[in-house]
Coordinates of C-alpha atoms in Angstrom, one line a residue:
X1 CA 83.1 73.6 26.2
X2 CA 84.3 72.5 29.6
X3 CA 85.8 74.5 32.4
X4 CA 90.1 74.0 32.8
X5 CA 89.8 71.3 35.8
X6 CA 87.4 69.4 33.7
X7 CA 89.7 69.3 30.4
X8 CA 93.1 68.5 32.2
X9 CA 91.2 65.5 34.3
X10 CA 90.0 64.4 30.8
X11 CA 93.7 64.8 29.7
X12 CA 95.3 63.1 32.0
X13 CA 92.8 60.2 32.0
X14 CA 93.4 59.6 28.0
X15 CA 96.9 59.9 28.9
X16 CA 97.1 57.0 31.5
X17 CA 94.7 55.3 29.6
X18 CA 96.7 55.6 26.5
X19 CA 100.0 55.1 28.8
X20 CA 98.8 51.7 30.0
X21 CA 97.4 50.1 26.4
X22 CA 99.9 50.9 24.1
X23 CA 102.2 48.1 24.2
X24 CA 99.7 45.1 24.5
X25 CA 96.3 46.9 23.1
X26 CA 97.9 49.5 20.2
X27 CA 94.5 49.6 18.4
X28 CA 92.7 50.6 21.9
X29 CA 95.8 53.1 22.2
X30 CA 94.9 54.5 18.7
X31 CA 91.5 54.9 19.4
X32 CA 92.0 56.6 22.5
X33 CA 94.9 59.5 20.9
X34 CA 92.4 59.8 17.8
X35 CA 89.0 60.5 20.2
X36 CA 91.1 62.5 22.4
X37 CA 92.2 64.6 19.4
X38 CA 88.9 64.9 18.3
X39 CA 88.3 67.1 21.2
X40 CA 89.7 69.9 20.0
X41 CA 87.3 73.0 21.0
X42 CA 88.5 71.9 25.0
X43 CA 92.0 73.6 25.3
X44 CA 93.9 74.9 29.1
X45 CA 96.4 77.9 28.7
X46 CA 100.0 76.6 30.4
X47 CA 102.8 79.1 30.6
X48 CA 104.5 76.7 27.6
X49 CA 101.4 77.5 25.6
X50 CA 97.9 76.4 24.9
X51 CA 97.1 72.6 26.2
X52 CA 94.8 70.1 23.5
X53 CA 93.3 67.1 25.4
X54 CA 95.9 64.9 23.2
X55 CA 98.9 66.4 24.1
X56 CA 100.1 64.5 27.7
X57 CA 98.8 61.4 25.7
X58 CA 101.1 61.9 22.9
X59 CA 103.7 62.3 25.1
X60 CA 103.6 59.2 27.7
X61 CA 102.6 57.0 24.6
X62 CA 106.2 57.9 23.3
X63 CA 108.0 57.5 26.6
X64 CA 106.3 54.0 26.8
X65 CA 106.8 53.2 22.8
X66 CA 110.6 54.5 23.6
X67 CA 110.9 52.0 26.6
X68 CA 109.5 49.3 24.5
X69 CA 111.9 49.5 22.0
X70 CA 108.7 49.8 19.9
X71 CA 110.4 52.7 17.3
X72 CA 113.2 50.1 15.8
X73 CA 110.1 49.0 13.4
X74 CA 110.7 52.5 12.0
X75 CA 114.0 51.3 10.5
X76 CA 114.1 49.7 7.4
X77 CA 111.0 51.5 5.5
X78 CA 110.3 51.4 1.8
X79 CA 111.7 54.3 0.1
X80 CA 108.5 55.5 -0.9
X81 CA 107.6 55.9 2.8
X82 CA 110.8 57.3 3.4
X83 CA 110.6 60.3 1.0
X84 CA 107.2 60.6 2.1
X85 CA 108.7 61.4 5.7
X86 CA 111.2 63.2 4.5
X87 CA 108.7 65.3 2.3
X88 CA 106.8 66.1 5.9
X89 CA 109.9 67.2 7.3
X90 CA 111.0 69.8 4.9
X91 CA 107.9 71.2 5.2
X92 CA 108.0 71.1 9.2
X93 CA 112.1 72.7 8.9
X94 CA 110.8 75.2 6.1
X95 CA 108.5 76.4 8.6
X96 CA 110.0 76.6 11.6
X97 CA 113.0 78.4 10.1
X98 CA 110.5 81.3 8.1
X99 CA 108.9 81.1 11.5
X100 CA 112.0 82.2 13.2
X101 CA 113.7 84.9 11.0
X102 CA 110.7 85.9 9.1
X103 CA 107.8 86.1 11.3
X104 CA 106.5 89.0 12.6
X105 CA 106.0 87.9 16.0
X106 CA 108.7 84.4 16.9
X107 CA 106.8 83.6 19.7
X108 CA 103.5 82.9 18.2
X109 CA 104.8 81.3 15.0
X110 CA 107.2 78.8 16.9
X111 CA 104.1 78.1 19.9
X112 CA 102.3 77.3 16.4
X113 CA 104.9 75.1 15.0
X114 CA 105.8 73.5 18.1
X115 CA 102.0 72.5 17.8
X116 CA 102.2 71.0 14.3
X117 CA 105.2 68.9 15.7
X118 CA 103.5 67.1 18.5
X119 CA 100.9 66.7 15.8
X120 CA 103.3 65.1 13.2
X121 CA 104.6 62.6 16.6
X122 CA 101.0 62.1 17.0
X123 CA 101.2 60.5 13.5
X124 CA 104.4 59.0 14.1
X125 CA 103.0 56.9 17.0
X126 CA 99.7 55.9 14.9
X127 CA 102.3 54.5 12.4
X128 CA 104.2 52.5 15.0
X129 CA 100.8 51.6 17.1
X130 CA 98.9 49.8 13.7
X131 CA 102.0 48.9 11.8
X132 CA 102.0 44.8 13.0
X133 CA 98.3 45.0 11.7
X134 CA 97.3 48.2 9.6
X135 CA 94.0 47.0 8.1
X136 CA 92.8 46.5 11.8
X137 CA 93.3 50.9 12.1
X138 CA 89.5 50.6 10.8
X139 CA 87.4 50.4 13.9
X140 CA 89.3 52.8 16.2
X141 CA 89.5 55.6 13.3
X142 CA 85.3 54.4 12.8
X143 CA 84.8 54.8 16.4
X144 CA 86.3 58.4 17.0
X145 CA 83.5 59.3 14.3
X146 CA 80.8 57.7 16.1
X147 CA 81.6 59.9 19.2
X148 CA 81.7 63.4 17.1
X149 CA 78.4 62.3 15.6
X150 CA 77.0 61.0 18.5
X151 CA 77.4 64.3 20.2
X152 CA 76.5 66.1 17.6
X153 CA 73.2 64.6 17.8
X154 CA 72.3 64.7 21.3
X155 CA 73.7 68.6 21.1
X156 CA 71.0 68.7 17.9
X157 CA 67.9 67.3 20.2
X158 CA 69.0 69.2 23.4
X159 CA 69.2 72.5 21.2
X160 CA 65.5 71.7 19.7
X161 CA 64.2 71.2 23.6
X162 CA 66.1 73.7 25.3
X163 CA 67.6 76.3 22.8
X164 CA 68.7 78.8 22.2
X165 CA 69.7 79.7 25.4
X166 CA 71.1 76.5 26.2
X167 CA 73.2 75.6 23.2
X168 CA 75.6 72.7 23.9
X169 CA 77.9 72.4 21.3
X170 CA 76.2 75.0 18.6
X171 CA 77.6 77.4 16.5
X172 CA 75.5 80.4 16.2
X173 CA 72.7 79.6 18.0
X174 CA 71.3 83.6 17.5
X175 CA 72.0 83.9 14.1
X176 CA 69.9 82.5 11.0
X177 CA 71.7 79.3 10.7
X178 CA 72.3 77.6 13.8
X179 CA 74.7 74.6 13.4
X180 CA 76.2 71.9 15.3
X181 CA 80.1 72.1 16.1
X182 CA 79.8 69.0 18.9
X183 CA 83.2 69.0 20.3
X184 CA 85.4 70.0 17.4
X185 CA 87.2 73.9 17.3
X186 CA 84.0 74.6 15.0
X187 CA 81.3 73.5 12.7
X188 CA 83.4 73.3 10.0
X189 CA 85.5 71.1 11.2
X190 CA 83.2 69.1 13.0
X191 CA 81.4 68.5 9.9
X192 CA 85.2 67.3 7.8
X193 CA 85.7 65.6 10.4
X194 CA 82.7 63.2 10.2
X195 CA 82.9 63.1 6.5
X196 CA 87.0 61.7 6.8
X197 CA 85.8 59.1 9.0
X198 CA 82.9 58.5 6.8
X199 CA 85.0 55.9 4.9
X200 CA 86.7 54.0 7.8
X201 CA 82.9 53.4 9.0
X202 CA 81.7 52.1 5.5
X203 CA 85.2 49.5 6.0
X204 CA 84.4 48.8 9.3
X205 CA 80.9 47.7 8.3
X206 CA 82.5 45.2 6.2
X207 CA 84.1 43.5 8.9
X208 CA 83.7 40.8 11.4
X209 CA 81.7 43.1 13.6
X210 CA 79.0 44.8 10.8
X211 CA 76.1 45.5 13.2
X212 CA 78.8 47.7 15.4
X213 CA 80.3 49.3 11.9
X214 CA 76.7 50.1 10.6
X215 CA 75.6 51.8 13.9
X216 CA 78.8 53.9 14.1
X217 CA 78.1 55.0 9.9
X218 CA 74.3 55.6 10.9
X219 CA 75.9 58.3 13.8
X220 CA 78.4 59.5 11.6
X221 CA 76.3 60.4 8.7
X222 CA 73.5 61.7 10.6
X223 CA 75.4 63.8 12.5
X224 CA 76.9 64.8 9.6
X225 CA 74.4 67.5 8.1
X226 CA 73.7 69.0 11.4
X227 CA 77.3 70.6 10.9
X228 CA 75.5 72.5 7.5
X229 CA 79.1 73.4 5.9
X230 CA 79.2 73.4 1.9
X231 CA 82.8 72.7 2.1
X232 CA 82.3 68.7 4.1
X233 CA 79.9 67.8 1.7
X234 CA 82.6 68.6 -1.5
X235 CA 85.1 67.1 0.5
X236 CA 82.8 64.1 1.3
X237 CA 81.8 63.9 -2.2
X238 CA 85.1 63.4 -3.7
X239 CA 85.9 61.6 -1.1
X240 CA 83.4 58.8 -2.0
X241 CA 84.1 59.0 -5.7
X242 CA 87.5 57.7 -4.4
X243 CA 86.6 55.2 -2.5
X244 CA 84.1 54.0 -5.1
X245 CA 86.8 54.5 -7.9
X246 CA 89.0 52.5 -6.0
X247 CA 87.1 49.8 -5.6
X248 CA 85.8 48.8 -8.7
X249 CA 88.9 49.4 -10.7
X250 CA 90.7 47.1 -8.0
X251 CA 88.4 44.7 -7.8
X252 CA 86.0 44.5 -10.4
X253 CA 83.2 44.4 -8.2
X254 CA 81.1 47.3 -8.8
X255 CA 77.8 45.4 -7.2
X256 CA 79.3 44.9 -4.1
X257 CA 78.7 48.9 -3.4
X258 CA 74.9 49.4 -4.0
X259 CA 74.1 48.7 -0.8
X260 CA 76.4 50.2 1.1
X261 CA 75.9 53.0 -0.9
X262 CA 72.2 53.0 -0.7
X263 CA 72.4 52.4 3.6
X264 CA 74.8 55.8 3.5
X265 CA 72.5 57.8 1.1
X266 CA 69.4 57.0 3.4
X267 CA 71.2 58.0 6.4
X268 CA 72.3 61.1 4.8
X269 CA 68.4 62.1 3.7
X270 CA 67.8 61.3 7.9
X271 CA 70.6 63.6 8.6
X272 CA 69.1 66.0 6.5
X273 CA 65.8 66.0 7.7
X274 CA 67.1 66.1 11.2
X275 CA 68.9 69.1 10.2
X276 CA 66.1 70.7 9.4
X277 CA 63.9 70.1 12.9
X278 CA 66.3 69.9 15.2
X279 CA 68.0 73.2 14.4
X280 CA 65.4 76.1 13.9
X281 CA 66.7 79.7 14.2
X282 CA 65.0 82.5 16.7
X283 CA 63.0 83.7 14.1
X284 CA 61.3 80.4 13.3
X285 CA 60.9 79.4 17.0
X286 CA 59.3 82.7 17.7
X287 CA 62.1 83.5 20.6
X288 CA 61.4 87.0 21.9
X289 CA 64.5 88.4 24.1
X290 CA 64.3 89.3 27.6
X291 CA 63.3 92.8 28.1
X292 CA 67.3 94.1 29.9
X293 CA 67.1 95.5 33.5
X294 CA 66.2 99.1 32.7
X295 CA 64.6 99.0 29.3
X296 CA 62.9 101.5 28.0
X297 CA 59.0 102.0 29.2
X298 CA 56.0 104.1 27.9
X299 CA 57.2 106.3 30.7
X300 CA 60.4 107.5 30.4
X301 CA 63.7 106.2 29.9
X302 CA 64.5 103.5 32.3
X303 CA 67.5 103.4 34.3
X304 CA 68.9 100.4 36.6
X305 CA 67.2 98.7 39.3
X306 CA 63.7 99.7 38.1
X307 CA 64.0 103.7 39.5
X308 CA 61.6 106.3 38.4
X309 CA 61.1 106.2 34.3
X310 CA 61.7 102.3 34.4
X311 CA 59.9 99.3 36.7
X312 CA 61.2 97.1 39.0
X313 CA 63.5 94.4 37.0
X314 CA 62.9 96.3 33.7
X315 CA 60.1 93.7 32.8
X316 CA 56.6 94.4 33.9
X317 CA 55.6 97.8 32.0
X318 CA 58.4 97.8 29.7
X319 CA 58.4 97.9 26.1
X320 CA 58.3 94.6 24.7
X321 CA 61.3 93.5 22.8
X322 CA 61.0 92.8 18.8
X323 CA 61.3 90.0 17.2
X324 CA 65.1 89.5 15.1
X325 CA 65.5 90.0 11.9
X326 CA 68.5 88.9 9.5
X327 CA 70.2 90.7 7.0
X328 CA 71.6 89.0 3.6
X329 CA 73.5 86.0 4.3
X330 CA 77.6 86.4 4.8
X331 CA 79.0 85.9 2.4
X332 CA 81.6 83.6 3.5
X333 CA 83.0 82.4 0.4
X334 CA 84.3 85.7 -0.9
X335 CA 85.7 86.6 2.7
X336 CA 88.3 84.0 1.8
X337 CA 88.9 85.2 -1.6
X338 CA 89.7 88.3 -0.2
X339 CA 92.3 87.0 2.2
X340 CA 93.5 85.2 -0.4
X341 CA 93.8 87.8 -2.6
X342 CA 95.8 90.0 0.5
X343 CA 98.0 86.6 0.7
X344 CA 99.2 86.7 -3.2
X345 CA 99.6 90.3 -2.7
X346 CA 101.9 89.4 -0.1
X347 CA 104.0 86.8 -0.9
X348 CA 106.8 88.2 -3.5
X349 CA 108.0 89.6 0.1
X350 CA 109.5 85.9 1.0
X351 CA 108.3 84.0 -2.1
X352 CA 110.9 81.3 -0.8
X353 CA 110.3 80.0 2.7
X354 CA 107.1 82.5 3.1
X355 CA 106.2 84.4 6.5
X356 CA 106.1 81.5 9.2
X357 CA 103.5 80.2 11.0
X358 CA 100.0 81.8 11.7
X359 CA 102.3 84.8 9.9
X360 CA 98.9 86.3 8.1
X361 CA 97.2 87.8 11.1
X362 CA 100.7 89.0 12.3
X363 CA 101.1 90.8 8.4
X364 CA 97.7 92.3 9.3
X365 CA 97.2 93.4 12.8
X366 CA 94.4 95.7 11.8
X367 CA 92.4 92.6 10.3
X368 CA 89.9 90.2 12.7
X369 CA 88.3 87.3 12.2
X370 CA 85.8 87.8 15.1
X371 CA 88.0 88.4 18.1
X372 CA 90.9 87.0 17.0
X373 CA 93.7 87.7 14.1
X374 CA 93.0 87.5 10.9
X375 CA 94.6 84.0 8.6
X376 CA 94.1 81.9 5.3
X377 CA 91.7 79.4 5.8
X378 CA 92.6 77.5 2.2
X379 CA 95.4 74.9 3.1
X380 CA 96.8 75.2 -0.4
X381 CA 97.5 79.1 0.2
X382 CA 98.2 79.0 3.9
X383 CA 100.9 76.9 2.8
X384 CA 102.2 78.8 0.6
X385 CA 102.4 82.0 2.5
X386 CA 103.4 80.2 5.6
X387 CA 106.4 78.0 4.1
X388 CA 106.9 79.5 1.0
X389 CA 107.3 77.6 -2.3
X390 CA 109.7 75.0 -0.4
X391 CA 107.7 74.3 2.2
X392 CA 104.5 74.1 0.1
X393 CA 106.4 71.6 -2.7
X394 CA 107.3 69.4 -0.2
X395 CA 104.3 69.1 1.4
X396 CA 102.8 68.6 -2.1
X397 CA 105.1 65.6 -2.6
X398 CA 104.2 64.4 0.4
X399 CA 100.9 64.2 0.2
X400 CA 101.3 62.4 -3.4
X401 CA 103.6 60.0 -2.2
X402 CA 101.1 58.9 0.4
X403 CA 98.2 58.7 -2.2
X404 CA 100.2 56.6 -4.6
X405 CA 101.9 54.4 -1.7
X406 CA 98.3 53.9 -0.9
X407 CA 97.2 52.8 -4.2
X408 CA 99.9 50.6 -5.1
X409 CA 99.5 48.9 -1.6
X410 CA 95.6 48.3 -2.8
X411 CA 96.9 47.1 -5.5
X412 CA 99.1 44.3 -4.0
X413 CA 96.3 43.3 -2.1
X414 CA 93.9 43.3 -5.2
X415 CA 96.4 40.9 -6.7
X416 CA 96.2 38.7 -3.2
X417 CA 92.4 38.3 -3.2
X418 CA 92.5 40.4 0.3
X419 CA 89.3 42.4 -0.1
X420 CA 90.0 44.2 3.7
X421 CA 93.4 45.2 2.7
X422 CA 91.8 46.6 -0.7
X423 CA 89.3 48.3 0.9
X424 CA 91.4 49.9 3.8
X425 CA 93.7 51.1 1.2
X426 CA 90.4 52.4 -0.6
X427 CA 89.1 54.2 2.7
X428 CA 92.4 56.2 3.2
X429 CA 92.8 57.2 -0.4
X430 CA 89.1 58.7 0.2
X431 CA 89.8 60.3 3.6
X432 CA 93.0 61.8 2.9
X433 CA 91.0 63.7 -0.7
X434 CA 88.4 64.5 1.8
X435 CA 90.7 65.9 4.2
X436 CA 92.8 68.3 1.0
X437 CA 89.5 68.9 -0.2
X438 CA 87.3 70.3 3.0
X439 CA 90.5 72.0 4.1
X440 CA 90.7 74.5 1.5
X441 CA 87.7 76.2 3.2
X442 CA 88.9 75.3 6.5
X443 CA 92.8 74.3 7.4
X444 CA 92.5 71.5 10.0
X445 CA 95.8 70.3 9.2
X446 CA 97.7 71.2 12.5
X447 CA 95.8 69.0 14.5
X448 CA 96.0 65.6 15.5
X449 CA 93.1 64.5 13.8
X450 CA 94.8 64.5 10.4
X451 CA 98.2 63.3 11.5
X452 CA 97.3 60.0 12.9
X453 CA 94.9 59.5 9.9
X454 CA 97.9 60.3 7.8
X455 CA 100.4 57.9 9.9
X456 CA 98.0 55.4 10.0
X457 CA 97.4 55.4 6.4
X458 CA 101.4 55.1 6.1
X459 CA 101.8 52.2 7.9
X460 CA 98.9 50.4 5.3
X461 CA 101.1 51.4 2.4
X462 CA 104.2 50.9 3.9
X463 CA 103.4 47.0 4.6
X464 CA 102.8 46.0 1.2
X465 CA 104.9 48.1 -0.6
X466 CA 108.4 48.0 -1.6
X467 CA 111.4 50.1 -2.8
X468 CA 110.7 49.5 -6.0
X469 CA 106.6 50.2 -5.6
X470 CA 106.6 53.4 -7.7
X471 CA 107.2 51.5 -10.6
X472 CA 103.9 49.4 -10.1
X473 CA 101.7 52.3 -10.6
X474 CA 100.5 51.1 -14.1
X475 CA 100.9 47.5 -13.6
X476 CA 97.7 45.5 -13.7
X477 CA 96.6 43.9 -10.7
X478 CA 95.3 40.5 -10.8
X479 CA 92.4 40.2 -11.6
X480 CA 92.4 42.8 -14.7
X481 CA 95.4 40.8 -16.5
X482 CA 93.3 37.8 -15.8
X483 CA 96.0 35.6 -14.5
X484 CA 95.8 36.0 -10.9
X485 CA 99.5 37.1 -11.1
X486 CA 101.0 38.1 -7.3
X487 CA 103.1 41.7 -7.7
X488 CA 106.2 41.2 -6.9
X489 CA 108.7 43.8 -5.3

């Protein structure tokens, strides 16, 4: 997207700006590492490895969280959250071992888990950052959203005006379906992205500042379709039958989503639509290529620089280049079954602690994807092959544990009459299904992005829930015993 000088100025301003807010403004410091993470397509090669615009910020917002003494609120978590962590790193100590001894190639595997780590600190430090006020984690999550979608937009009108030459932020602007990847790795992910951060919109619209939390939904879920991925729109799908589901069994209150869910559903026909203008292929816009310096004429063959069989420039006199055409479309679902399908072939070869990280390509030098190795793109199975049945369990577990922390914690505030604690607790149960679901087409889970959702979803269900939570799963909340009884640890 941008050029190295650009990214590492960017980087080191998110990292001072990060630096500076994290002890007295931790909400503006989340915001900051989570729209700074969101940048993932801008990246600089270092001789310790490949540079994400988060990274420096990651690391001076420990230093400065270190300093503060900020990390002793770590001690003394619930159990739940504790085996939740200790779930994550099995996983992380699964991999990096298979990564070491298994691997085909150390160096890439270990650059790869070194990556997930600072990713996982990423999280840490949204846990620390929100802890004191975790329902508050609403905005700053809502706001990285905004940006994506905001971009994704202008990238939509500027392609419709100046395409497809000029293709800011679109993914295949020569191809039959031009989409909109903004400043995410890709289009896919662009598109999950939004759809996570759906939900912390729809909360933030609830709040003491709607108008702001209704404009950043609007950009979210317009920008949303211009990312045209099949895979988003399950995950955002499921993802709002969570949030719904959560909701009305917690408090009783099905009303109270009609119009939210009406507002959303209008912005998502307006995405749609704009979809639909703001994205037309070469074949609908009538493009025709530039004739090449030394195309072919009526003449003769042409050669450079316009000599004799060709004219001067290879335009004027030369033969006029076609229209495209497109073949069927790719197929993209069964190119992951088949990788798949390779993987579980595969894996009885370290069925344990599996191949290490980014192992696949590695396994299958002769396979691309494009320029680059080949890998699994389903989370589930990448998981698998990567960490082996260990690593995959735990992370399993983990996930779980998060998920019911989460619910009991909405729970507890169901029981208190706190309808923002209820419905934070609602939006991170829907963006955390989101996130497993759209990941199975596309395995975002390395990055950032994910771990300070997941940290900061943590730190909810860590402050209203005890050691004995677990137990509380099936107990009735408040208002559904019809006593207004408080849940007790």
């Amino acid at each position: 997207m941008f050029d190295s000088a650009t990214i590492i100025v960017m980087a080191a301003g998110a990292a001072l700006l990060a630096g500076v807010t994290a002890l007295r403004y931790p909400r503006l410091c989340l915001g900051v590492l989570f729209l700074a993470a969101s940048f993932s397509r801008d990246t600089v090669q270092t001789p310790l490895g490949t540079m994400r615009p988060e990274m420096p910020a990651v690391l001076v917002v420990a230093v400065v969280l270190l300093a503060g003494g900020r990390f002793k609120s770590l001690r003394g978590l619930p159990r739940p959250t504790v085996a939740m962590c200790l779930a994550f790193a099995i996983y992380l100590g699964v991999l990096a071992i298979s990564s070491t001894f298994v691997a085909p190639d150390r160096s890439q595997s270990l650059h790869m888990v070194g990556w997930l780590a600072m990713s996982m600190l990423a999280g840490i430090e949204a846990f620390v950052l929100i802890q004191p006020r975790p329902k508050d984690a609403m905005e700053p999550l809502a706001f990285g959203g905004f940006v994506m979608g905001a971009i994704g937009i202008l990238a939509g009108v500027a392609f419709l005006v100046a395409g497809p030459v000029s293709s800011f932020g679109i993914q295949d602007q020569f191809y039959a379906v031009p989409r909109v990847f903004g400043v995410a790795w890709e289009a896919n992910l662009y598109a999950s992205f939004l759809a996570i951060c759906t939900f912390f919109a729809l909360e933030a619209a609830r709040g003491r500042r709607a108008v702001a939390g209704m404009l950043m939904l609007a950009a979210i879920l317009i920008g949303f379709p211009l990312g045209i991925t099949r895979a988003a729109y399950i995950g955002l799908a499921l993802g709002a039958f969570a949030y719904a589901g959560a909701r009305v069994i917690l408090e009783g209150r099905p009303r109270d989503l009609l119009r939210p869910a009406a507002f959303s559903a209008a912005l998502l026909l307006v995405g749609g639509g704009a979809a639909l203008v703001l994205l037309p292929n070469v074949v609908q816009r009538h493009y025709v290529p530039p004739v090449a310096v030394g195309s072919p004429t009526p003449g003769g063959t042409g050669t450079p620089g316009g000599t004799p069989g060709g004219t001067p420039g290879g335009t004027p006199g030369g033969t006029p280049a076609q229209l495209p055409t497109f073949g069927p479309p790719t197929d993209t679902i069964g190119y992951r079954l088949e990788r798949i399908d390779v993987a579980f072939g595969e894996m009885p070869g370290s069925p344990v602690i599996g191949f290490g990280a980014v192992a696949f390509g590695q396994k299958n030098p002769t396979r691309y994807n494009g320029s680059g190795p080949d890998y699994i793109a389903a989370l589930a199975v990448a998981a698998l092959f990567e960490s082996g049945v260990v690593g995959a369990t735990a992370l399993g577990i983990a996930f779980a544990l998060l998920l019911a922390s989460l619910w009991i914690a909405g729970r507890r505030f169901a029981a208190q009459r706190d309808s923002a604690g209820v419905g934070a607790a609602a939006a991170f149960i829907a963006a955390i299904v989101c996130m497993l679901a759209a990941y199975q087409a596309t395995n975002a889970l390395p990055y950032a992005i994910s771990w300070i959702i997941i940290g900061a979803g943590s730190a909810l269900a860590a402050s209203n829930t005890s050691g004995g939570a677990l137990r509380n799963l099936v107990t009735l909340s408040g208002h559904q015993d019809g006593q207004g009884t408080k849940l007790d640890a």
